[in-house]
Amino acid sequence: MSPAPHRPDERRSIVEGGTWYTVDHPSAVGSVRRGASTVARSLGLGDDRAAEIGLVVSELATNQCRHAGSGSVLVRVRRTGDDTALEVLAVDSGPGMRDFDAAMRDGVSTRGTLGIGLGTLPRLASSWDAWTSPGRGTVVAATFAAHGTVVGLAEPTGITRPMTGQTICGDALAVRHDDGVPSLLVADGLGHGPLAAVASDAAVRAFLDAPSGPPVALLERVHAALGGTRGAAVAVAQVSGGGVLRYAGLGNVSGTVQGSRSRGLVSHPGIAGTRGRPLRETTYPVEAGDVVVMHSDGLTERWSLADYPGLAARSPLVVAGVLLRDLAVRRDDSCVAVLPIGPEAA
């Protein structure tokens, strides 16, 4: 799926669902490495870069198997305008690390904790981030592009995962920037599987192709575009200057602002794509350092970033990885998206 062309001051970001690999045996390491290398070559990164990416992914998966007992690795593609990057997210619930810096030094092995020397990560990844805590597991995110290409992890983003036994996820997310103003969409197609994905994909296309506007206007465009589908729960969050968050939601997408004054965001009853009451928008005050989190009903709603020391300061991809790991306990597709509030917005 490719967004329509836009002005230079507009950016659209699509994160493909990617492939989740379960790492529960040493034999799984090779599958993850081959999968990541294949995606790298398909993006035109070349054999040498594909081999480097395979090396990093192998080390992450090996650490999970040896020290956490098991874990999972997501390999996916992120497209922002003409820029493309491969993203890797390694998630486990193992013993965690007390000294992450030591684990980053080549050749270091800390028995009983994750980490046998993750020195390949800062040397070979275009950017990376991590969160870990003793007894609470480790989540590592990395992006890869051609050498010399700048790609980061600070942008709003999120992750999706299909329900157990399925390969297609009915949840989706997308990000757009208009004149420096970020907007984040989460769509949960009714049910799960291919037909749910048709609805959520249509929501993403309508969101990315719509002219710039407030969340309620973007939601109106999505609502109209889903008329021929089974429908979806959809929410849009937008942060502009002045410390104001604008939010419009329809259906059971949960939104919350986590920070000094954590609060829930209001989504109204209904289904995008079906007739109902007029759409409405709500505004909330936000401060620099706050984090906006949106998720589908595949995740439980009882949680707080305060329960994860230091996590609010990590990259959106790492935050999403930790929350999906711990909160996606229901038998359903799952999606979690994260929008950090920076100084320029507050």
mmCIF file of C-alpha atoms in Angstrom:
data_model
loop_
_atom_site.group_PDB
_atom_site.id
_atom_site.type_symbol
_atom_site.label_atom_id
_atom_site.label_comp_id
_atom_site.label_asym_id
_atom_site.label_seq_id
_atom_site.Cartn_x
_atom_site.Cartn_y
_atom_site.Cartn_z
ATOM 1 C CA MET A 1 0.000 0.000 0.000
ATOM 2 C CA SER A 2 1.447 3.408 -0.990
ATOM 3 C CA PRO A 3 0.066 6.794 0.065
ATOM 4 C CA ALA A 4 -0.759 9.388 -2.562
ATOM 5 C CA PRO A 5 1.845 12.118 -3.248
ATOM 6 C CA HIS A 6 1.766 15.061 -0.848
ATOM 7 C CA ARG A 7 3.454 18.415 -0.363
ATOM 8 C CA PRO A 8 7.052 18.482 0.936
ATOM 9 C CA ASP A 9 5.800 19.664 4.354
ATOM 10 C CA GLU A 10 3.603 16.579 4.619
ATOM 11 C CA ARG A 11 4.859 13.126 5.558
ATOM 12 C CA ARG A 12 3.031 9.820 5.635
ATOM 13 C CA SER A 13 4.303 6.739 7.440
ATOM 14 C CA ILE A 14 3.121 3.176 6.870
ATOM 15 C CA VAL A 15 4.322 0.360 9.095
ATOM 16 C CA GLU A 16 3.723 -3.052 7.580
ATOM 17 C CA GLY A 17 2.516 -5.777 9.903
ATOM 18 C CA GLY A 18 5.668 -7.795 9.334
ATOM 19 C CA THR A 19 6.382 -11.297 10.589
ATOM 20 C CA TRP A 20 6.567 -12.443 14.208
ATOM 21 C CA TYR A 21 9.028 -15.265 14.907
ATOM 22 C CA THR A 22 8.777 -17.384 18.047
ATOM 23 C CA VAL A 23 12.210 -18.118 19.512
ATOM 24 C CA ASP A 24 11.881 -21.126 21.820
ATOM 25 C CA HIS A 25 14.700 -23.354 20.538
ATOM 26 C CA PRO A 26 18.185 -22.754 19.082
ATOM 27 C CA SER A 27 16.921 -23.961 15.707
ATOM 28 C CA ALA A 28 14.612 -20.929 15.539
ATOM 29 C CA VAL A 29 17.580 -18.536 15.359
ATOM 30 C CA GLY A 30 18.334 -19.510 11.769
ATOM 31 C CA SER A 31 14.754 -18.882 10.687
ATOM 32 C CA VAL A 32 14.786 -15.362 12.108
ATOM 33 C CA ARG A 33 18.165 -14.595 10.524
ATOM 34 C CA ARG A 34 17.079 -15.843 7.106
ATOM 35 C CA GLY A 35 13.798 -13.974 7.312
ATOM 36 C CA ALA A 36 15.461 -10.663 8.178
ATOM 37 C CA SER A 37 18.143 -11.085 5.504
ATOM 38 C CA THR A 38 15.520 -11.868 2.868
ATOM 39 C CA VAL A 39 13.549 -8.724 3.696
ATOM 40 C CA ALA A 40 16.754 -6.666 3.610
ATOM 41 C CA ARG A 41 17.578 -7.898 0.110
ATOM 42 C CA SER A 42 14.021 -7.221 -1.061
ATOM 43 C CA LEU A 43 14.533 -3.596 -0.014
ATOM 44 C CA GLY A 44 17.666 -3.376 -2.155
ATOM 45 C CA LEU A 45 20.084 -3.164 0.766
ATOM 46 C CA GLY A 46 22.506 -5.636 -0.843
ATOM 47 C CA ASP A 47 24.083 -8.872 0.304
ATOM 48 C CA ASP A 48 26.655 -7.287 2.637
ATOM 49 C CA ARG A 49 24.087 -5.210 4.503
ATOM 50 C CA ALA A 50 21.699 -8.169 4.609
ATOM 51 C CA ALA A 51 24.458 -10.250 6.223
ATOM 52 C CA GLU A 52 25.062 -7.545 8.841
ATOM 53 C CA ILE A 53 21.374 -7.398 9.664
ATOM 54 C CA GLY A 54 21.285 -11.188 9.908
ATOM 55 C CA LEU A 55 24.181 -11.085 12.374
ATOM 56 C CA VAL A 56 22.420 -8.628 14.690
ATOM 57 C CA VAL A 57 19.144 -10.519 14.550
ATOM 58 C CA SER A 58 20.939 -13.807 15.242
ATOM 59 C CA GLU A 59 22.530 -12.320 18.353
ATOM 60 C CA LEU A 60 19.239 -10.965 19.639
ATOM 61 C CA ALA A 61 17.460 -14.288 19.090
ATOM 62 C CA THR A 62 20.337 -16.296 20.576
ATOM 63 C CA ASN A 63 20.233 -14.159 23.731
ATOM 64 C CA GLN A 64 16.529 -14.836 24.084
ATOM 65 C CA CYS A 65 16.965 -18.563 23.734
ATOM 66 C CA ARG A 66 19.976 -18.887 26.050
ATOM 67 C CA HIS A 67 19.087 -16.443 28.795
ATOM 68 C CA ALA A 68 15.357 -15.765 28.670
ATOM 69 C CA GLY A 69 14.306 -19.302 27.722
ATOM 70 C CA SER A 70 12.147 -17.970 24.902
ATOM 71 C CA GLY A 71 11.044 -14.778 23.211
ATOM 72 C CA SER A 72 9.743 -13.363 19.968
ATOM 73 C CA VAL A 73 11.207 -11.223 17.206
ATOM 74 C CA LEU A 74 9.268 -8.966 14.849
ATOM 75 C CA VAL A 75 10.751 -8.171 11.425
ATOM 76 C CA ARG A 76 8.915 -5.525 9.409
ATOM 77 C CA VAL A 77 9.243 -2.636 6.950
ATOM 78 C CA ARG A 78 8.538 1.035 7.658
ATOM 79 C CA ARG A 79 7.897 3.377 4.728
ATOM 80 C CA THR A 80 7.930 7.144 5.239
ATOM 81 C CA GLY A 81 7.555 8.987 1.965
ATOM 82 C CA ASP A 82 10.402 7.799 -0.252
ATOM 83 C CA ASP A 83 12.414 6.461 2.695
ATOM 84 C CA THR A 84 12.291 2.783 3.623
ATOM 85 C CA ALA A 85 13.800 1.031 6.631
ATOM 86 C CA LEU A 86 13.782 -2.466 8.085
ATOM 87 C CA GLU A 87 12.762 -2.591 11.739
ATOM 88 C CA VAL A 88 13.444 -5.356 14.244
ATOM 89 C CA LEU A 89 11.838 -5.719 17.661
ATOM 90 C CA ALA A 90 13.048 -8.408 20.075
ATOM 91 C CA VAL A 91 10.752 -9.074 23.045
ATOM 92 C CA ASP A 92 11.135 -11.447 25.979
ATOM 93 C CA SER A 93 9.893 -11.930 29.548
ATOM 94 C CA GLY A 94 13.168 -13.295 30.904
ATOM 95 C CA PRO A 95 15.373 -12.227 33.827
ATOM 96 C CA GLY A 96 16.275 -8.869 32.328
ATOM 97 C CA MET A 97 19.602 -7.101 32.800
ATOM 98 C CA ARG A 98 21.142 -5.110 35.625
ATOM 99 C CA ASP A 99 23.919 -3.675 33.462
ATOM 100 C CA PHE A 100 22.786 -3.149 29.895
ATOM 101 C CA ASP A 101 25.920 -1.146 29.009
ATOM 102 C CA ALA A 102 28.108 -4.119 29.909
ATOM 103 C CA ALA A 103 26.050 -6.395 27.674
ATOM 104 C CA MET A 104 26.687 -3.999 24.792
ATOM 105 C CA ARG A 105 30.433 -4.646 24.912
ATOM 106 C CA ASP A 106 31.588 -7.368 22.532
ATOM 107 C CA GLY A 107 32.675 -10.535 24.258
ATOM 108 C CA VAL A 108 30.916 -9.835 27.555
ATOM 109 C CA SER A 109 28.863 -12.638 29.051
ATOM 110 C CA THR A 110 26.788 -12.139 32.181
ATOM 111 C CA ARG A 111 25.583 -15.525 33.278
ATOM 112 C CA GLY A 112 22.032 -15.589 34.568
ATOM 113 C CA THR A 113 20.994 -12.454 32.695
ATOM 114 C CA LEU A 114 20.242 -11.679 29.103
ATOM 115 C CA GLY A 115 23.291 -10.572 27.165
ATOM 116 C CA ILE A 116 26.293 -12.388 25.734
ATOM 117 C CA GLY A 117 27.749 -9.282 24.163
ATOM 118 C CA LEU A 118 25.424 -7.171 22.049
ATOM 119 C CA GLY A 119 28.199 -5.103 20.535
ATOM 120 C CA THR A 120 26.945 -5.711 17.012
ATOM 121 C CA LEU A 121 23.867 -3.622 17.743
ATOM 122 C CA PRO A 122 25.444 -0.130 18.023
ATOM 123 C CA ARG A 123 28.002 -0.980 15.355
ATOM 124 C CA LEU A 124 25.647 -2.240 12.671
ATOM 125 C CA ALA A 125 22.158 -0.826 13.365
ATOM 126 C CA SER A 126 21.184 2.549 11.924
ATOM 127 C CA SER A 127 19.527 3.289 15.282
ATOM 128 C CA TRP A 128 18.521 1.262 18.303
ATOM 129 C CA ASP A 129 16.861 1.491 21.726
ATOM 130 C CA ALA A 130 16.045 -0.837 24.606
ATOM 131 C CA TRP A 131 14.285 -1.198 27.937
ATOM 132 C CA THR A 132 15.098 -3.810 30.541
ATOM 133 C CA SER A 133 14.590 -4.365 34.227
ATOM 134 C CA PRO A 134 15.713 -7.207 36.515
ATOM 135 C CA GLY A 135 13.022 -9.850 36.594
ATOM 136 C CA ARG A 136 10.892 -8.062 33.990
ATOM 137 C CA GLY A 137 12.425 -9.020 30.687
ATOM 138 C CA THR A 138 13.996 -7.049 27.869
ATOM 139 C CA VAL A 139 12.735 -5.316 24.729
ATOM 140 C CA VAL A 140 15.203 -4.200 22.051
ATOM 141 C CA ALA A 141 14.329 -2.196 18.925
ATOM 142 C CA ALA A 142 16.597 -1.521 15.948
ATOM 143 C CA THR A 143 16.257 0.044 12.517
ATOM 144 C CA PHE A 144 18.392 -0.725 9.471
ATOM 145 C CA ALA A 145 18.896 1.216 6.250
ATOM 146 C CA ALA A 146 21.779 1.645 3.830
ATOM 147 C CA HIS A 147 25.003 2.847 5.498
ATOM 148 C CA GLY A 148 24.998 6.628 5.682
ATOM 149 C CA THR A 149 21.212 6.882 5.702
ATOM 150 C CA VAL A 150 19.773 8.512 8.811
ATOM 151 C CA VAL A 151 16.759 6.721 10.284
ATOM 152 C CA GLY A 152 15.650 7.086 13.873
ATOM 153 C CA LEU A 153 13.214 5.673 16.406
ATOM 154 C CA ALA A 154 11.712 8.890 17.782
ATOM 155 C CA GLU A 155 8.711 9.040 15.446
ATOM 156 C CA PRO A 156 5.237 8.041 16.671
ATOM 157 C CA THR A 157 4.613 4.411 15.801
ATOM 158 C CA GLY A 158 3.207 1.157 17.093
ATOM 159 C CA ILE A 159 2.932 -2.556 16.414
ATOM 160 C CA THR A 160 0.261 -5.082 15.512
ATOM 161 C CA ARG A 161 0.035 -8.823 16.042
ATOM 162 C CA PRO A 162 -2.585 -11.275 14.747
ATOM 163 C CA MET A 163 -4.411 -13.501 17.180
ATOM 164 C CA THR A 164 -2.886 -16.885 17.909
ATOM 165 C CA GLY A 165 -3.287 -19.252 14.982
ATOM 166 C CA GLN A 166 -3.819 -16.469 12.435
ATOM 167 C CA THR A 167 -1.369 -14.886 9.973
ATOM 168 C CA ILE A 168 -3.376 -11.776 9.001
ATOM 169 C CA CYS A 169 -4.062 -9.051 11.562
ATOM 170 C CA GLY A 170 -7.321 -7.102 11.456
ATOM 171 C CA ASP A 171 -5.813 -4.167 13.373
ATOM 172 C CA ALA A 172 -3.757 -1.418 11.742
ATOM 173 C CA LEU A 173 -2.098 1.924 12.446
ATOM 174 C CA ALA A 174 -0.652 4.841 10.497
ATOM 175 C CA VAL A 175 1.055 8.175 11.119
ATOM 176 C CA ARG A 176 0.966 11.441 9.190
ATOM 177 C CA HIS A 177 2.656 14.820 9.698
ATOM 178 C CA ASP A 178 1.167 18.018 8.318
ATOM 179 C CA ASP A 179 3.250 21.187 8.754
ATOM 180 C CA GLY A 180 5.003 19.529 11.677
ATOM 181 C CA VAL A 181 1.765 18.379 13.343
ATOM 182 C CA PRO A 182 1.649 14.597 13.954
ATOM 183 C CA SER A 183 -1.581 12.599 13.740
ATOM 184 C CA LEU A 184 -1.852 8.942 14.743
ATOM 185 C CA LEU A 185 -4.564 6.488 13.693
ATOM 186 C CA VAL A 186 -5.513 3.106 15.164
ATOM 187 C CA ALA A 187 -8.124 0.975 13.374
ATOM 188 C CA ASP A 188 -9.597 -2.306 14.637
ATOM 189 C CA GLY A 189 -11.575 -4.079 11.907
ATOM 190 C CA LEU A 190 -14.595 -5.895 13.286
ATOM 191 C CA GLY A 191 -13.787 -9.494 14.089
ATOM 192 C CA HIS A 192 -10.391 -10.748 12.948
ATOM 193 C CA GLY A 193 -8.625 -12.170 9.917
ATOM 194 C CA PRO A 194 -8.775 -11.123 6.237
ATOM 195 C CA LEU A 195 -12.157 -9.344 6.257
ATOM 196 C CA ALA A 196 -11.221 -7.337 9.339
ATOM 197 C CA ALA A 197 -7.947 -6.443 7.607
ATOM 198 C CA VAL A 198 -9.844 -5.161 4.554
ATOM 199 C CA ALA A 199 -11.660 -2.685 6.802
ATOM 200 C CA SER A 200 -8.592 -1.545 8.717
ATOM 201 C CA ASP A 201 -6.539 -1.213 5.511
ATOM 202 C CA ALA A 202 -9.295 0.957 4.008
ATOM 203 C CA ALA A 203 -9.172 3.116 7.141
ATOM 204 C CA VAL A 204 -5.414 3.572 6.751
ATOM 205 C CA ARG A 205 -5.719 4.550 3.072
ATOM 206 C CA ALA A 206 -8.463 7.086 3.759
ATOM 207 C CA PHE A 207 -6.526 8.562 6.678
ATOM 208 C CA LEU A 208 -3.316 8.967 4.683
ATOM 209 C CA ASP A 209 -5.011 10.330 1.557
ATOM 210 C CA ALA A 210 -7.265 12.850 3.320
ATOM 211 C CA PRO A 211 -6.400 16.565 3.240
ATOM 212 C CA SER A 212 -4.915 17.954 6.417
ATOM 213 C CA GLY A 213 -7.410 18.725 9.141
ATOM 214 C CA PRO A 214 -8.368 18.053 12.756
ATOM 215 C CA PRO A 215 -9.014 14.501 13.998
ATOM 216 C CA VAL A 216 -12.783 14.741 13.575
ATOM 217 C CA ALA A 217 -12.329 15.667 9.880
ATOM 218 C CA LEU A 218 -9.902 12.789 9.341
ATOM 219 C CA LEU A 219 -12.288 10.418 11.112
ATOM 220 C CA GLU A 220 -15.132 11.634 8.861
ATOM 221 C CA ARG A 221 -13.090 10.652 5.798
ATOM 222 C CA VAL A 222 -12.360 7.218 7.276
ATOM 223 C CA HIS A 223 -16.001 6.768 8.235
ATOM 224 C CA ALA A 224 -17.113 7.462 4.654
ATOM 225 C CA ALA A 225 -14.473 5.169 3.145
ATOM 226 C CA LEU A 226 -15.516 2.138 5.213
ATOM 227 C CA GLY A 227 -19.089 1.996 3.911
ATOM 228 C CA GLY A 228 -18.416 -1.086 1.774
ATOM 229 C CA THR A 229 -16.595 -3.018 4.499
ATOM 230 C CA ARG A 230 -17.649 -4.765 7.697
ATOM 231 C CA GLY A 231 -16.590 -1.597 9.565
ATOM 232 C CA ALA A 232 -14.033 -0.831 12.242
ATOM 233 C CA ALA A 233 -13.425 0.867 15.548
ATOM 234 C CA VAL A 234 -11.212 3.870 14.750
ATOM 235 C CA ALA A 235 -9.521 6.655 16.698
ATOM 236 C CA VAL A 236 -7.299 9.575 15.688
ATOM 237 C CA ALA A 237 -5.024 11.568 17.996
ATOM 238 C CA GLN A 238 -3.320 14.800 16.972
ATOM 239 C CA VAL A 239 -0.859 17.001 18.847
ATOM 240 C CA SER A 240 -0.098 20.587 17.881
ATOM 241 C CA GLY A 241 1.569 23.519 19.600
ATOM 242 C CA GLY A 242 0.093 25.032 22.721
ATOM 243 C CA GLY A 243 -0.004 21.843 24.738
ATOM 244 C CA VAL A 244 -3.286 20.585 23.294
ATOM 245 C CA LEU A 245 -4.162 17.031 22.280
ATOM 246 C CA ARG A 246 -7.142 16.649 19.951
ATOM 247 C CA TYR A 247 -8.821 13.255 19.870
ATOM 248 C CA ALA A 248 -11.735 11.692 18.000
ATOM 249 C CA GLY A 249 -12.718 8.059 18.454
ATOM 250 C CA LEU A 250 -15.524 5.796 17.318
ATOM 251 C CA GLY A 251 -15.832 2.368 18.872
ATOM 252 C CA ASN A 252 -13.706 0.432 21.339
ATOM 253 C CA VAL A 253 -10.236 1.825 20.668
ATOM 254 C CA SER A 254 -8.759 2.862 24.018
ATOM 255 C CA GLY A 255 -6.706 6.006 24.389
ATOM 256 C CA THR A 256 -4.833 7.412 27.355
ATOM 257 C CA VAL A 257 -2.360 10.152 28.213
ATOM 258 C CA GLN A 258 0.327 8.850 30.536
ATOM 259 C CA GLY A 259 2.294 11.430 32.502
ATOM 260 C CA SER A 260 2.077 13.733 35.485
ATOM 261 C CA ARG A 261 -1.722 13.760 35.091
ATOM 262 C CA SER A 262 -2.708 10.493 33.459
ATOM 263 C CA ARG A 263 -6.186 10.458 31.959
ATOM 264 C CA GLY A 264 -8.331 8.419 29.619
ATOM 265 C CA LEU A 265 -9.420 9.679 26.193
ATOM 266 C CA VAL A 266 -13.065 9.528 25.150
ATOM 267 C CA SER A 267 -14.145 7.347 22.227
ATOM 268 C CA HIS A 268 -17.850 7.444 21.409
ATOM 269 C CA PRO A 269 -20.007 4.360 20.760
ATOM 270 C CA GLY A 270 -20.364 3.287 17.151
ATOM 271 C CA ILE A 271 -18.669 1.627 14.191
ATOM 272 C CA ALA A 272 -16.890 3.503 11.416
ATOM 273 C CA GLY A 273 -18.600 2.650 8.130
ATOM 274 C CA THR A 274 -22.131 2.365 9.535
ATOM 275 C CA ARG A 275 -24.740 5.049 10.109
ATOM 276 C CA GLY A 276 -24.838 6.567 13.558
ATOM 277 C CA ARG A 277 -24.635 9.733 15.581
ATOM 278 C CA PRO A 278 -22.498 12.730 14.470
ATOM 279 C CA LEU A 279 -18.772 12.394 15.140
ATOM 280 C CA ARG A 280 -17.258 14.480 17.915
ATOM 281 C CA GLU A 281 -13.813 15.613 19.004
ATOM 282 C CA THR A 282 -12.393 16.225 22.480
ATOM 283 C CA THR A 283 -9.350 18.263 23.551
ATOM 284 C CA TYR A 284 -6.985 17.580 26.450
ATOM 285 C CA PRO A 285 -4.046 19.498 27.946
ATOM 286 C CA VAL A 286 -0.674 17.768 27.593
ATOM 287 C CA GLU A 287 2.856 18.526 28.748
ATOM 288 C CA ALA A 288 6.311 17.736 27.425
ATOM 289 C CA GLY A 289 7.217 14.221 28.544
ATOM 290 C CA ASP A 290 3.651 12.933 28.418
ATOM 291 C CA VAL A 291 3.005 9.847 26.291
ATOM 292 C CA VAL A 292 -0.195 9.186 24.333
ATOM 293 C CA VAL A 293 -1.002 5.480 24.007
ATOM 294 C CA MET A 294 -3.806 4.060 21.863
ATOM 295 C CA HIS A 295 -4.689 0.383 21.604
ATOM 296 C CA SER A 296 -7.332 -2.000 20.325
ATOM 297 C CA ASP A 297 -9.485 -4.136 22.595
ATOM 298 C CA GLY A 298 -7.015 -6.986 22.141
ATOM 299 C CA LEU A 299 -5.188 -5.448 25.104
ATOM 300 C CA THR A 300 -6.399 -5.164 28.676
ATOM 301 C CA GLU A 301 -7.132 -1.628 29.866
ATOM 302 C CA ARG A 302 -5.758 -1.832 33.410
ATOM 303 C CA TRP A 303 -2.162 -0.634 33.257
ATOM 304 C CA SER A 304 0.089 2.362 33.856
ATOM 305 C CA LEU A 305 3.490 3.399 32.526
ATOM 306 C CA ALA A 306 4.343 4.268 36.133
ATOM 307 C CA ASP A 307 4.645 0.512 36.709
ATOM 308 C CA TYR A 308 7.610 0.441 34.301
ATOM 309 C CA PRO A 309 10.394 2.707 35.619
ATOM 310 C CA GLY A 310 12.106 4.598 32.818
ATOM 311 C CA LEU A 311 9.896 3.240 30.049
ATOM 312 C CA ALA A 312 8.159 6.569 29.298
ATOM 313 C CA ALA A 313 11.499 8.003 28.162
ATOM 314 C CA ARG A 314 12.187 5.188 25.694
ATOM 315 C CA SER A 315 11.325 5.223 21.982
ATOM 316 C CA PRO A 316 7.699 4.647 20.896
ATOM 317 C CA LEU A 317 8.579 1.273 19.361
ATOM 318 C CA VAL A 318 10.094 0.012 22.617
ATOM 319 C CA VAL A 319 7.136 1.322 24.649
ATOM 320 C CA ALA A 320 4.738 -0.423 22.279
ATOM 321 C CA GLY A 321 6.737 -3.652 22.510
ATOM 322 C CA VAL A 322 6.634 -3.754 26.304
ATOM 323 C CA LEU A 323 2.914 -2.980 26.468
ATOM 324 C CA LEU A 324 1.976 -5.514 23.803
ATOM 325 C CA ARG A 325 4.036 -8.166 25.568
ATOM 326 C CA ASP A 326 2.317 -7.637 28.918
ATOM 327 C CA LEU A 327 -1.200 -6.500 27.988
ATOM 328 C CA ALA A 328 -2.179 -8.533 24.895
ATOM 329 C CA VAL A 329 -3.744 -11.289 26.955
ATOM 330 C CA ARG A 330 -7.041 -11.632 25.092
ATOM 331 C CA ARG A 331 -7.686 -14.011 22.213
ATOM 332 C CA ASP A 332 -7.914 -11.341 19.548
ATOM 333 C CA ASP A 333 -5.834 -9.275 17.136
ATOM 334 C CA SER A 334 -3.860 -6.626 18.974
ATOM 335 C CA CYS A 335 -2.470 -3.187 18.192
ATOM 336 C CA VAL A 336 -0.774 -0.579 20.354
ATOM 337 C CA ALA A 337 0.448 2.815 19.107
ATOM 338 C CA VAL A 338 2.507 5.449 20.913
ATOM 339 C CA LEU A 339 2.790 9.216 20.369
ATOM 340 C CA PRO A 340 5.280 11.018 22.636
ATOM 341 C CA ILE A 341 4.705 14.686 23.545
ATOM 342 C CA GLY A 342 7.888 16.638 22.806
ATOM 343 C CA PRO A 343 8.848 20.168 23.931
ATOM 344 C CA GLU A 344 7.841 21.653 20.573
ATOM 345 C CA ALA A 345 4.242 20.448 21.024
ATOM 346 C CA ALA A 346 3.878 21.482 24.657
#
